[in-house]
Structures are given as C-alpha cells and as structure tokens.
Amino acid sequence: MDLHMNGGIGEASYASNSGLQRMGIMKTKGVIEQAVSDLCRNNVNFPKTLVMADLGCSSGPNTLLVGSMVINAVTNTSLEMGLKSPEVQINLNDLPTNDFNTIFIALQELQGNTTNGKMRDVHHQPSCYFTELDEVNKGNIYLSSTSPESVSRAYLEQFQKDFLGFLRCRSEELMAGGRMVLTLAGRTTDDPRVEESNRLWGPFALALQDMVFEGLVEEEKFDSFNLPQFTPSPTEIMNLVKMEGSFTIDHLEIFDVNWEAWKIMKNDNDASKMKEADDGVGHGVAKAIRAGIESLVANHFGEAILDDVFMRYGKCITDKRSNKENQSLVSITVSLTRKCDI
C-alpha cells in the first residue's frame, strides 16, 4: 500500500484542502506555548538546544505551522527571561512518498517572515534548522552505503518480520520431520549496506538518475522509490530460525551466481552450439530484472519510462562488467527440518 497525502499545491492537493486540520492545530497553540515555556523555565540550566519532531508532518502550510508556534514560544520565553534563545532543531517525519520538496520550498517564506517580523533581535532569535528524519532514503533506491542507519534498521526489521512470518506459516503446513530447502539472495558481510548486496541495483539507480538529470523522471519520484529487497547474512538467517523455533538447520551454504547465466543466447543452426547475442550480458540482465520488477517500476513511475529505463539499465550493466568482481551475486541455501511437535 502506497498511502500518502496528495503533494504539490494544486486544487486537489492536501496543502489546499487541509483547513480543518489547521483549525485543529490552532486550538493546540496555547498548550504548545505552555509546554515550551515550562520546558525552558523548569530546567536547572536553560537549554542550549531544543529538538522537536513532527511525526506525520505531511505537506503544505500546516507542516510549518507547529514549527512556527514552537519558534515563537521559544523567542517569547527567552525575551521574558532575558536569555539568548536556544538553537531549535525541527525534524519532519513522514512516509518516504510524502511531498517533502514542497515543504522545503515553503521554508524560504518562513525564514523571510522570521527575519523581517517580530524576531529582529538577533540575541533572542533562535537558530532554526529543519530536517527530514533519516527514514527518508534520499538519493537511493535501495539500501546502500550512503543510506542512513535508521533506513538500514527499517529494512532489517521488515525482513525479520517477513521471514519469521514465513517460517511460522510453513511450520503449520509441514508435518513433523518434513524438510524445506530455501535459496535466497544473501551476503557474506555483516553490513547490509555494502555493494556486495546491491550489485544489481547500483546500475539501475544510475539509469534512473540519468533520466532525472534529463527531466524524464521527477526527482521526488526517484527519492521516494525504494526497492523492497533485503539480503540477509547467514548469521541473521540462523538467528531467525532459532527465534521462530519450529525448525532445525541441517545445512547452510553460500555460493556465487555469475551474471554470465543471464546471457542472451541464440541457436546457430546447430542444437549443440549456442552463441551470445550482440547485446550480451547487459541486455540479458536487464530483461531478467524487468521480468521481475516491471510492475513495481510502472506503478511508481508510470509505464511510459519502462523501455527507456531498462535499455539504459542494460548499458549500465555492460559498462560495469569491466570490474570482474561485480559479475557475481551471492546466494544462500539452507536446508531445514520441521521439529516434532512438543
């Protein structure tokens, strides 16, 4: 499910249709001001930094309304106490598909208002920083080396939930002593953000980024797209099997699958002879991946980009082949036995 408020500032946007919510926020103004005042006054040491998190901030004018209330409350309290205002950090948190771009454009207007309005006194004007919380995997479409720690944690927690649920369901289907063999994409390292886990997705991200630069794909669409894949380590698999408790592990093995398996091959008028087509491995990988994720890409970006993006993807794969270390994918096979019912 892709649930988020309509972005932008058009007629059907959340920004243009959230007056009721704004009214509700305004009714909390006194409570917010009192909370900020009490926080500042009741501390032994006047705070140097105040951190606020808006959980479910959405987009539009309401997003910055609460932040403005906090800033004003901090300013007024500092003036009353004759002290320098603390730094204010406001973290804006929502689903990755939220329209954060519109929010940050609106920040320019807010900063102008606070500079030219009541907060002219620099001594009492708080330094204010608006940020997105780390759950936004900006600039990435997968779990990469530049992904925030919180994104890595979110991917891991989702995998744990899904894998435990999978084992639980299979345990109900198998009789005692029944066997199950699983083969899945994995990794050999402890860190899920290393390139080893994402050799397929780096070139795909490059293809999308090129289309962003050329204006063919919206940047916000790119930033809000996250591939739902987590490659576990053997230790993570063993720990989850133990945690679920219905199976014992008989065998666990790690092996590589070379991209050569995805060559586009054709007959050469001889059933015993095959040769690689001109478009080679890159096109073969692109076709194989397209078969698996086309619906996901089309649902997020629209069908119009499909041929272009996967053609570019194939070329990126071909260019990446110059590095021989990038031509294999890590897989894990684990053999399990259903325990006898206790």
JSON list of N, CA and C in Angstrom, two decimals, residues 98-158:
[
{"chain": "A", "resi": 98, "resn": "ASN", "atom": "N", "xyz": [5.97, 11.04, 0.97]},
{"chain": "A", "resi": 98, "resn": "ASN", "atom": "CA", "xyz": [5.45, 12.36, 1.29]},
{"chain": "A", "resi": 98, "resn": "ASN", "atom": "C", "xyz": [6.14, 13.43, 0.43]},
{"chain": "A", "resi": 99, "resn": "ASP", "atom": "N", "xyz": [5.43, 14.52, 0.15]},
{"chain": "A", "resi": 99, "resn": "ASP", "atom": "CA", "xyz": [5.96, 15.59, -0.70]},
{"chain": "A", "resi": 99, "resn": "ASP", "atom": "C", "xyz": [6.83, 16.54, 0.12]},
{"chain": "A", "resi": 100, "resn": "PHE", "atom": "N", "xyz": [8.07, 16.12, 0.40]},
{"chain": "A", "resi": 100, "resn": "PHE", "atom": "CA", "xyz": [8.99, 16.94, 1.19]},
{"chain": "A", "resi": 100, "resn": "PHE", "atom": "C", "xyz": [9.52, 18.13, 0.38]},
{"chain": "A", "resi": 101, "resn": "ASN", "atom": "N", "xyz": [9.55, 17.99, -0.95]},
{"chain": "A", "resi": 101, "resn": "ASN", "atom": "CA", "xyz": [10.07, 19.09, -1.76]},
{"chain": "A", "resi": 101, "resn": "ASN", "atom": "C", "xyz": [9.26, 20.36, -1.57]},
{"chain": "A", "resi": 102, "resn": "THR", "atom": "N", "xyz": [7.92, 20.25, -1.56]},
{"chain": "A", "resi": 102, "resn": "THR", "atom": "CA", "xyz": [7.07, 21.41, -1.37]},
{"chain": "A", "resi": 102, "resn": "THR", "atom": "C", "xyz": [7.32, 22.05, 0.00]},
{"chain": "A", "resi": 103, "resn": "ILE", "atom": "N", "xyz": [7.57, 21.20, 1.00]},
{"chain": "A", "resi": 103, "resn": "ILE", "atom": "CA", "xyz": [7.82, 21.70, 2.36]},
{"chain": "A", "resi": 103, "resn": "ILE", "atom": "C", "xyz": [9.07, 22.58, 2.38]},
{"chain": "A", "resi": 104, "resn": "PHE", "atom": "N", "xyz": [10.13, 22.11, 1.75]},
{"chain": "A", "resi": 104, "resn": "PHE", "atom": "CA", "xyz": [11.39, 22.85, 1.82]},
{"chain": "A", "resi": 104, "resn": "PHE", "atom": "C", "xyz": [11.37, 24.12, 0.96]},
{"chain": "A", "resi": 105, "resn": "ILE", "atom": "N", "xyz": [10.54, 24.13, -0.06]},
{"chain": "A", "resi": 105, "resn": "ILE", "atom": "CA", "xyz": [10.35, 25.36, -0.81]},
{"chain": "A", "resi": 105, "resn": "ILE", "atom": "C", "xyz": [9.66, 26.40, 0.08]},
{"chain": "A", "resi": 106, "resn": "ALA", "atom": "N", "xyz": [8.68, 25.93, 0.87]},
{"chain": "A", "resi": 106, "resn": "ALA", "atom": "CA", "xyz": [7.94, 26.83, 1.76]},
{"chain": "A", "resi": 106, "resn": "ALA", "atom": "C", "xyz": [8.80, 27.37, 2.89]},
{"chain": "A", "resi": 107, "resn": "LEU", "atom": "N", "xyz": [9.91, 26.71, 3.18]},
{"chain": "A", "resi": 107, "resn": "LEU", "atom": "CA", "xyz": [10.80, 27.18, 4.25]},
{"chain": "A", "resi": 107, "resn": "LEU", "atom": "C", "xyz": [11.37, 28.56, 3.96]},
{"chain": "A", "resi": 108, "resn": "GLN", "atom": "N", "xyz": [11.57, 28.86, 2.68]},
{"chain": "A", "resi": 108, "resn": "GLN", "atom": "CA", "xyz": [12.11, 30.17, 2.31]},
{"chain": "A", "resi": 108, "resn": "GLN", "atom": "C", "xyz": [11.19, 31.29, 2.79]},
{"chain": "A", "resi": 109, "resn": "GLU", "atom": "N", "xyz": [9.89, 31.07, 2.62]},
{"chain": "A", "resi": 109, "resn": "GLU", "atom": "CA", "xyz": [8.92, 32.08, 3.07]},
{"chain": "A", "resi": 109, "resn": "GLU", "atom": "C", "xyz": [8.92, 32.19, 4.59]},
{"chain": "A", "resi": 110, "resn": "LEU", "atom": "N", "xyz": [9.03, 31.06, 5.27]},
{"chain": "A", "resi": 110, "resn": "LEU", "atom": "CA", "xyz": [9.06, 31.09, 6.74]},
{"chain": "A", "resi": 110, "resn": "LEU", "atom": "C", "xyz": [10.28, 31.83, 7.24]},
{"chain": "A", "resi": 111, "resn": "GLN", "atom": "N", "xyz": [11.43, 31.56, 6.63]},
{"chain": "A", "resi": 111, "resn": "GLN", "atom": "CA", "xyz": [12.65, 32.22, 7.06]},
{"chain": "A", "resi": 111, "resn": "GLN", "atom": "C", "xyz": [12.58, 33.72, 6.82]},
{"chain": "A", "resi": 112, "resn": "GLY", "atom": "N", "xyz": [11.92, 34.13, 5.73]},
{"chain": "A", "resi": 112, "resn": "GLY", "atom": "CA", "xyz": [11.75, 35.56, 5.47]},
{"chain": "A", "resi": 112, "resn": "GLY", "atom": "C", "xyz": [10.86, 36.21, 6.50]},
{"chain": "A", "resi": 113, "resn": "ASN", "atom": "N", "xyz": [9.80, 35.50, 6.92]},
{"chain": "A", "resi": 113, "resn": "ASN", "atom": "CA", "xyz": [8.89, 36.04, 7.92]},
{"chain": "A", "resi": 113, "resn": "ASN", "atom": "C", "xyz": [9.56, 36.20, 9.27]},
{"chain": "A", "resi": 114, "resn": "THR", "atom": "N", "xyz": [10.38, 35.21, 9.65]},
{"chain": "A", "resi": 114, "resn": "THR", "atom": "CA", "xyz": [11.02, 35.28, 10.95]},
{"chain": "A", "resi": 114, "resn": "THR", "atom": "C", "xyz": [12.15, 36.29, 10.96]},
{"chain": "A", "resi": 115, "resn": "THR", "atom": "N", "xyz": [12.71, 36.57, 9.79]},
{"chain": "A", "resi": 115, "resn": "THR", "atom": "CA", "xyz": [13.79, 37.56, 9.72]},
{"chain": "A", "resi": 115, "resn": "THR", "atom": "C", "xyz": [13.26, 38.99, 9.77]},
{"chain": "A", "resi": 116, "resn": "ASN", "atom": "N", "xyz": [12.11, 39.21, 9.09]},
{"chain": "A", "resi": 116, "resn": "ASN", "atom": "CA", "xyz": [11.58, 40.57, 8.97]},
{"chain": "A", "resi": 116, "resn": "ASN", "atom": "C", "xyz": [10.48, 40.89, 9.97]},
{"chain": "A", "resi": 117, "resn": "GLY", "atom": "N", "xyz": [10.04, 39.89, 10.75]},
{"chain": "A", "resi": 117, "resn": "GLY", "atom": "CA", "xyz": [8.95, 40.10, 11.68]},
{"chain": "A", "resi": 117, "resn": "GLY", "atom": "C", "xyz": [9.43, 40.42, 13.07]},
{"chain": "A", "resi": 118, "resn": "LYS", "atom": "N", "xyz": [8.72, 39.83, 14.06]},
{"chain": "A", "resi": 118, "resn": "LYS", "atom": "CA", "xyz": [8.99, 40.15, 15.45]},
{"chain": "A", "resi": 118, "resn": "LYS", "atom": "C", "xyz": [10.37, 39.71, 15.89]},
{"chain": "A", "resi": 119, "resn": "MET", "atom": "N", "xyz": [10.98, 38.80, 15.19]},
{"chain": "A", "resi": 119, "resn": "MET", "atom": "CA", "xyz": [12.22, 38.20, 15.68]},
{"chain": "A", "resi": 119, "resn": "MET", "atom": "C", "xyz": [13.45, 38.92, 15.14]},
{"chain": "A", "resi": 120, "resn": "ARG", "atom": "N", "xyz": [13.37, 40.25, 15.06]},
{"chain": "A", "resi": 120, "resn": "ARG", "atom": "CA", "xyz": [14.51, 41.02, 14.53]},
{"chain": "A", "resi": 120, "resn": "ARG", "atom": "C", "xyz": [15.70, 41.00, 15.47]},
{"chain": "A", "resi": 121, "resn": "ASP", "atom": "N", "xyz": [15.44, 40.87, 16.78]},
{"chain": "A", "resi": 121, "resn": "ASP", "atom": "CA", "xyz": [16.51, 40.90, 17.77]},
{"chain": "A", "resi": 121, "resn": "ASP", "atom": "C", "xyz": [17.33, 39.62, 17.67]},
{"chain": "A", "resi": 122, "resn": "VAL", "atom": "N", "xyz": [18.52, 39.73, 17.11]},
{"chain": "A", "resi": 122, "resn": "VAL", "atom": "CA", "xyz": [19.35, 38.55, 16.87]},
{"chain": "A", "resi": 122, "resn": "VAL", "atom": "C", "xyz": [19.66, 37.82, 18.16]},
{"chain": "A", "resi": 123, "resn": "HIS", "atom": "N", "xyz": [19.78, 38.56, 19.26]},
{"chain": "A", "resi": 123, "resn": "HIS", "atom": "CA", "xyz": [20.12, 37.95, 20.54]},
{"chain": "A", "resi": 123, "resn": "HIS", "atom": "C", "xyz": [19.05, 36.96, 20.98]},
{"chain": "A", "resi": 124, "resn": "HIS", "atom": "N", "xyz": [17.78, 37.26, 20.61]},
{"chain": "A", "resi": 124, "resn": "HIS", "atom": "CA", "xyz": [16.68, 36.41, 21.05]},
{"chain": "A", "resi": 124, "resn": "HIS", "atom": "C", "xyz": [16.09, 35.56, 19.93]},
{"chain": "A", "resi": 125, "resn": "GLN", "atom": "N", "xyz": [16.63, 35.72, 18.72]},
{"chain": "A", "resi": 125, "resn": "GLN", "atom": "CA", "xyz": [16.13, 34.93, 17.60]},
{"chain": "A", "resi": 125, "resn": "GLN", "atom": "C", "xyz": [16.84, 33.59, 17.58]},
{"chain": "A", "resi": 126, "resn": "PRO", "atom": "N", "xyz": [16.10, 32.47, 17.70]},
{"chain": "A", "resi": 126, "resn": "PRO", "atom": "CA", "xyz": [16.77, 31.17, 17.73]},
{"chain": "A", "resi": 126, "resn": "PRO", "atom": "C", "xyz": [17.29, 30.77, 16.36]},
{"chain": "A", "resi": 127, "resn": "SER", "atom": "N", "xyz": [18.43, 30.10, 16.35]},
{"chain": "A", "resi": 127, "resn": "SER", "atom": "CA", "xyz": [18.89, 29.47, 15.12]},
{"chain": "A", "resi": 127, "resn": "SER", "atom": "C", "xyz": [18.01, 28.25, 14.90]},
{"chain": "A", "resi": 128, "resn": "CYS", "atom": "N", "xyz": [17.43, 28.15, 13.72]},
{"chain": "A", "resi": 128, "resn": "CYS", "atom": "CA", "xyz": [16.44, 27.10, 13.48]},
{"chain": "A", "resi": 128, "resn": "CYS", "atom": "C", "xyz": [16.84, 26.25, 12.29]},
{"chain": "A", "resi": 129, "resn": "TYR", "atom": "N", "xyz": [16.78, 24.94, 12.48]},
{"chain": "A", "resi": 129, "resn": "TYR", "atom": "CA", "xyz": [17.18, 24.01, 11.42]},
{"chain": "A", "resi": 129, "resn": "TYR", "atom": "C", "xyz": [16.05, 23.01, 11.20]},
{"chain": "A", "resi": 130, "resn": "PHE", "atom": "N", "xyz": [15.55, 22.95, 9.96]},
{"chain": "A", "resi": 130, "resn": "PHE", "atom": "CA", "xyz": [14.54, 21.97, 9.60]},
{"chain": "A", "resi": 130, "resn": "PHE", "atom": "C", "xyz": [15.22, 20.84, 8.85]},
{"chain": "A", "resi": 131, "resn": "THR", "atom": "N", "xyz": [14.93, 19.60, 9.21]},
{"chain": "A", "resi": 131, "resn": "THR", "atom": "CA", "xyz": [15.49, 18.45, 8.52]},
{"chain": "A", "resi": 131, "resn": "THR", "atom": "C", "xyz": [14.43, 17.38, 8.37]},
{"chain": "A", "resi": 132, "resn": "GLU", "atom": "N", "xyz": [14.65, 16.47, 7.44]},
{"chain": "A", "resi": 132, "resn": "GLU", "atom": "CA", "xyz": [13.87, 15.24, 7.37]},
{"chain": "A", "resi": 132, "resn": "GLU", "atom": "C", "xyz": [14.55, 14.23, 8.27]},
{"chain": "A", "resi": 133, "resn": "LEU", "atom": "N", "xyz": [13.73, 13.42, 8.91]},
{"chain": "A", "resi": 133, "resn": "LEU", "atom": "CA", "xyz": [14.31, 12.33, 9.69]},
{"chain": "A", "resi": 133, "resn": "LEU", "atom": "C", "xyz": [14.95, 11.32, 8.75]},
{"chain": "A", "resi": 134, "resn": "ASP", "atom": "N", "xyz": [15.84, 10.49, 9.31]},
{"chain": "A", "resi": 134, "resn": "ASP", "atom": "CA", "xyz": [16.66, 9.60, 8.49]},
{"chain": "A", "resi": 134, "resn": "ASP", "atom": "C", "xyz": [15.88, 8.54, 7.73]},
{"chain": "A", "resi": 135, "resn": "GLU", "atom": "N", "xyz": [14.58, 8.35, 8.07]},
{"chain": "A", "resi": 135, "resn": "GLU", "atom": "CA", "xyz": [13.82, 7.34, 7.38]},
{"chain": "A", "resi": 135, "resn": "GLU", "atom": "C", "xyz": [13.70, 7.63, 5.88]},
{"chain": "A", "resi": 136, "resn": "VAL", "atom": "N", "xyz": [13.94, 8.87, 5.49]},
{"chain": "A", "resi": 136, "resn": "VAL", "atom": "CA", "xyz": [13.91, 9.22, 4.07]},
{"chain": "A", "resi": 136, "resn": "VAL", "atom": "C", "xyz": [15.24, 8.82, 3.43]},
{"chain": "A", "resi": 137, "resn": "ASN", "atom": "N", "xyz": [15.20, 7.88, 2.51]},
{"chain": "A", "resi": 137, "resn": "ASN", "atom": "CA", "xyz": [16.40, 7.33, 1.89]},
{"chain": "A", "resi": 137, "resn": "ASN", "atom": "C", "xyz": [16.76, 8.14, 0.66]},
{"chain": "A", "resi": 138, "resn": "LYS", "atom": "N", "xyz": [16.96, 9.45, 0.84]},
{"chain": "A", "resi": 138, "resn": "LYS", "atom": "CA", "xyz": [17.13, 10.39, -0.27]},
{"chain": "A", "resi": 138, "resn": "LYS", "atom": "C", "xyz": [18.35, 10.03, -1.11]},
{"chain": "A", "resi": 139, "resn": "GLY", "atom": "N", "xyz": [18.16, 10.04, -2.43]},
{"chain": "A", "resi": 139, "resn": "GLY", "atom": "CA", "xyz": [19.26, 9.78, -3.35]},
{"chain": "A", "resi": 139, "resn": "GLY", "atom": "C", "xyz": [19.53, 8.31, -3.58]},
{"chain": "A", "resi": 140, "resn": "ASN", "atom": "N", "xyz": [18.74, 7.42, -2.96]},
{"chain": "A", "resi": 140, "resn": "ASN", "atom": "CA", "xyz": [18.94, 5.99, -3.11]},
{"chain": "A", "resi": 140, "resn": "ASN", "atom": "C", "xyz": [17.62, 5.31, -3.47]},
{"chain": "A", "resi": 141, "resn": "ILE", "atom": "N", "xyz": [17.72, 4.16, -4.12]},
{"chain": "A", "resi": 141, "resn": "ILE", "atom": "CA", "xyz": [16.53, 3.36, -4.37]},
{"chain": "A", "resi": 141, "resn": "ILE", "atom": "C", "xyz": [16.64, 2.00, -3.69]},
{"chain": "A", "resi": 142, "resn": "TYR", "atom": "N", "xyz": [17.67, 1.83, -2.90]},
{"chain": "A", "resi": 142, "resn": "TYR", "atom": "CA", "xyz": [17.90, 0.57, -2.20]},
{"chain": "A", "resi": 142, "resn": "TYR", "atom": "C", "xyz": [18.76, 0.87, -0.97]},
{"chain": "A", "resi": 143, "resn": "LEU", "atom": "N", "xyz": [19.06, -0.15, -0.22]},
{"chain": "A", "resi": 143, "resn": "LEU", "atom": "CA", "xyz": [19.87, 0.01, 0.98]},
{"chain": "A", "resi": 143, "resn": "LEU", "atom": "C", "xyz": [21.34, 0.07, 0.55]},
{"chain": "A", "resi": 144, "resn": "SER", "atom": "N", "xyz": [21.91, 1.29, 0.58]},
{"chain": "A", "resi": 144, "resn": "SER", "atom": "CA", "xyz": [23.26, 1.49, 0.05]},
{"chain": "A", "resi": 144, "resn": "SER", "atom": "C", "xyz": [24.19, 2.00, 1.13]},
{"chain": "A", "resi": 145, "resn": "SER", "atom": "N", "xyz": [25.45, 2.19, 0.76]},
{"chain": "A", "resi": 145, "resn": "SER", "atom": "CA", "xyz": [26.47, 2.64, 1.71]},
{"chain": "A", "resi": 145, "resn": "SER", "atom": "C", "xyz": [26.18, 4.05, 2.22]},
{"chain": "A", "resi": 146, "resn": "THR", "atom": "N", "xyz": [25.36, 4.82, 1.50]},
{"chain": "A", "resi": 146, "resn": "THR", "atom": "CA", "xyz": [25.04, 6.18, 1.93]},
{"chain": "A", "resi": 146, "resn": "THR", "atom": "C", "xyz": [23.68, 6.27, 2.62]},
{"chain": "A", "resi": 147, "resn": "SER", "atom": "N", "xyz": [23.00, 5.15, 2.77]},
{"chain": "A", "resi": 147, "resn": "SER", "atom": "CA", "xyz": [21.70, 5.16, 3.45]},
{"chain": "A", "resi": 147, "resn": "SER", "atom": "C", "xyz": [21.90, 5.42, 4.94]},
{"chain": "A", "resi": 148, "resn": "PRO", "atom": "N", "xyz": [21.01, 6.21, 5.56]},
{"chain": "A", "resi": 148, "resn": "PRO", "atom": "CA", "xyz": [21.10, 6.45, 7.00]},
{"chain": "A", "resi": 148, "resn": "PRO", "atom": "C", "xyz": [20.93, 5.17, 7.80]},
{"chain": "A", "resi": 149, "resn": "GLU", "atom": "N", "xyz": [21.45, 5.17, 9.01]},
{"chain": "A", "resi": 149, "resn": "GLU", "atom": "CA", "xyz": [21.36, 4.00, 9.87]},
{"chain": "A", "resi": 149, "resn": "GLU", "atom": "C", "xyz": [19.91, 3.60, 10.12]},
{"chain": "A", "resi": 150, "resn": "SER", "atom": "N", "xyz": [19.04, 4.60, 10.26]},
{"chain": "A", "resi": 150, "resn": "SER", "atom": "CA", "xyz": [17.63, 4.30, 10.54]},
{"chain": "A", "resi": 150, "resn": "SER", "atom": "C", "xyz": [16.98, 3.57, 9.38]},
{"chain": "A", "resi": 151, "resn": "VAL", "atom": "N", "xyz": [17.41, 3.87, 8.14]},
{"chain": "A", "resi": 151, "resn": "VAL", "atom": "CA", "xyz": [16.88, 3.17, 6.98]},
{"chain": "A", "resi": 151, "resn": "VAL", "atom": "C", "xyz": [17.34, 1.72, 7.00]},
{"chain": "A", "resi": 152, "resn": "SER", "atom": "N", "xyz": [18.62, 1.51, 7.31]},
{"chain": "A", "resi": 152, "resn": "SER", "atom": "CA", "xyz": [19.14, 0.16, 7.42]},
{"chain": "A", "resi": 152, "resn": "SER", "atom": "C", "xyz": [18.37, -0.63, 8.47]},
{"chain": "A", "resi": 153, "resn": "ARG", "atom": "N", "xyz": [18.09, 0.01, 9.58]},
{"chain": "A", "resi": 153, "resn": "ARG", "atom": "CA", "xyz": [17.35, -0.65, 10.66]},
{"chain": "A", "resi": 153, "resn": "ARG", "atom": "C", "xyz": [15.93, -1.00, 10.23]},
{"chain": "A", "resi": 154, "resn": "ALA", "atom": "N", "xyz": [15.31, -0.08, 9.47]},
{"chain": "A", "resi": 154, "resn": "ALA", "atom": "CA", "xyz": [13.94, -0.33, 9.00]},
{"chain": "A", "resi": 154, "resn": "ALA", "atom": "C", "xyz": [13.90, -1.51, 8.03]},
{"chain": "A", "resi": 155, "resn": "TYR", "atom": "N", "xyz": [14.88, -1.61, 7.13]},
{"chain": "A", "resi": 155, "resn": "TYR", "atom": "CA", "xyz": [14.94, -2.74, 6.21]},
{"chain": "A", "resi": 155, "resn": "TYR", "atom": "C", "xyz": [15.12, -4.05, 6.99]},
{"chain": "A", "resi": 156, "resn": "LEU", "atom": "N", "xyz": [16.02, -4.05, 7.97]},
{"chain": "A", "resi": 156, "resn": "LEU", "atom": "CA", "xyz": [16.27, -5.26, 8.76]},
{"chain": "A", "resi": 156, "resn": "LEU", "atom": "C", "xyz": [15.03, -5.68, 9.51]},
{"chain": "A", "resi": 157, "resn": "GLU", "atom": "N", "xyz": [14.36, -4.74, 10.15]},
{"chain": "A", "resi": 157, "resn": "GLU", "atom": "CA", "xyz": [13.18, -5.07, 10.93]},
{"chain": "A", "resi": 157, "resn": "GLU", "atom": "C", "xyz": [12.05, -5.61, 10.06]},
{"chain": "A", "resi": 158, "resn": "GLN", "atom": "N", "xyz": [11.92, -5.08, 8.84]},
{"chain": "A", "resi": 158, "resn": "GLN", "atom": "CA", "xyz": [10.90, -5.60, 7.93]},
{"chain": "A", "resi": 158, "resn": "GLN", "atom": "C", "xyz": [11.25, -7.01, 7.48]}
]
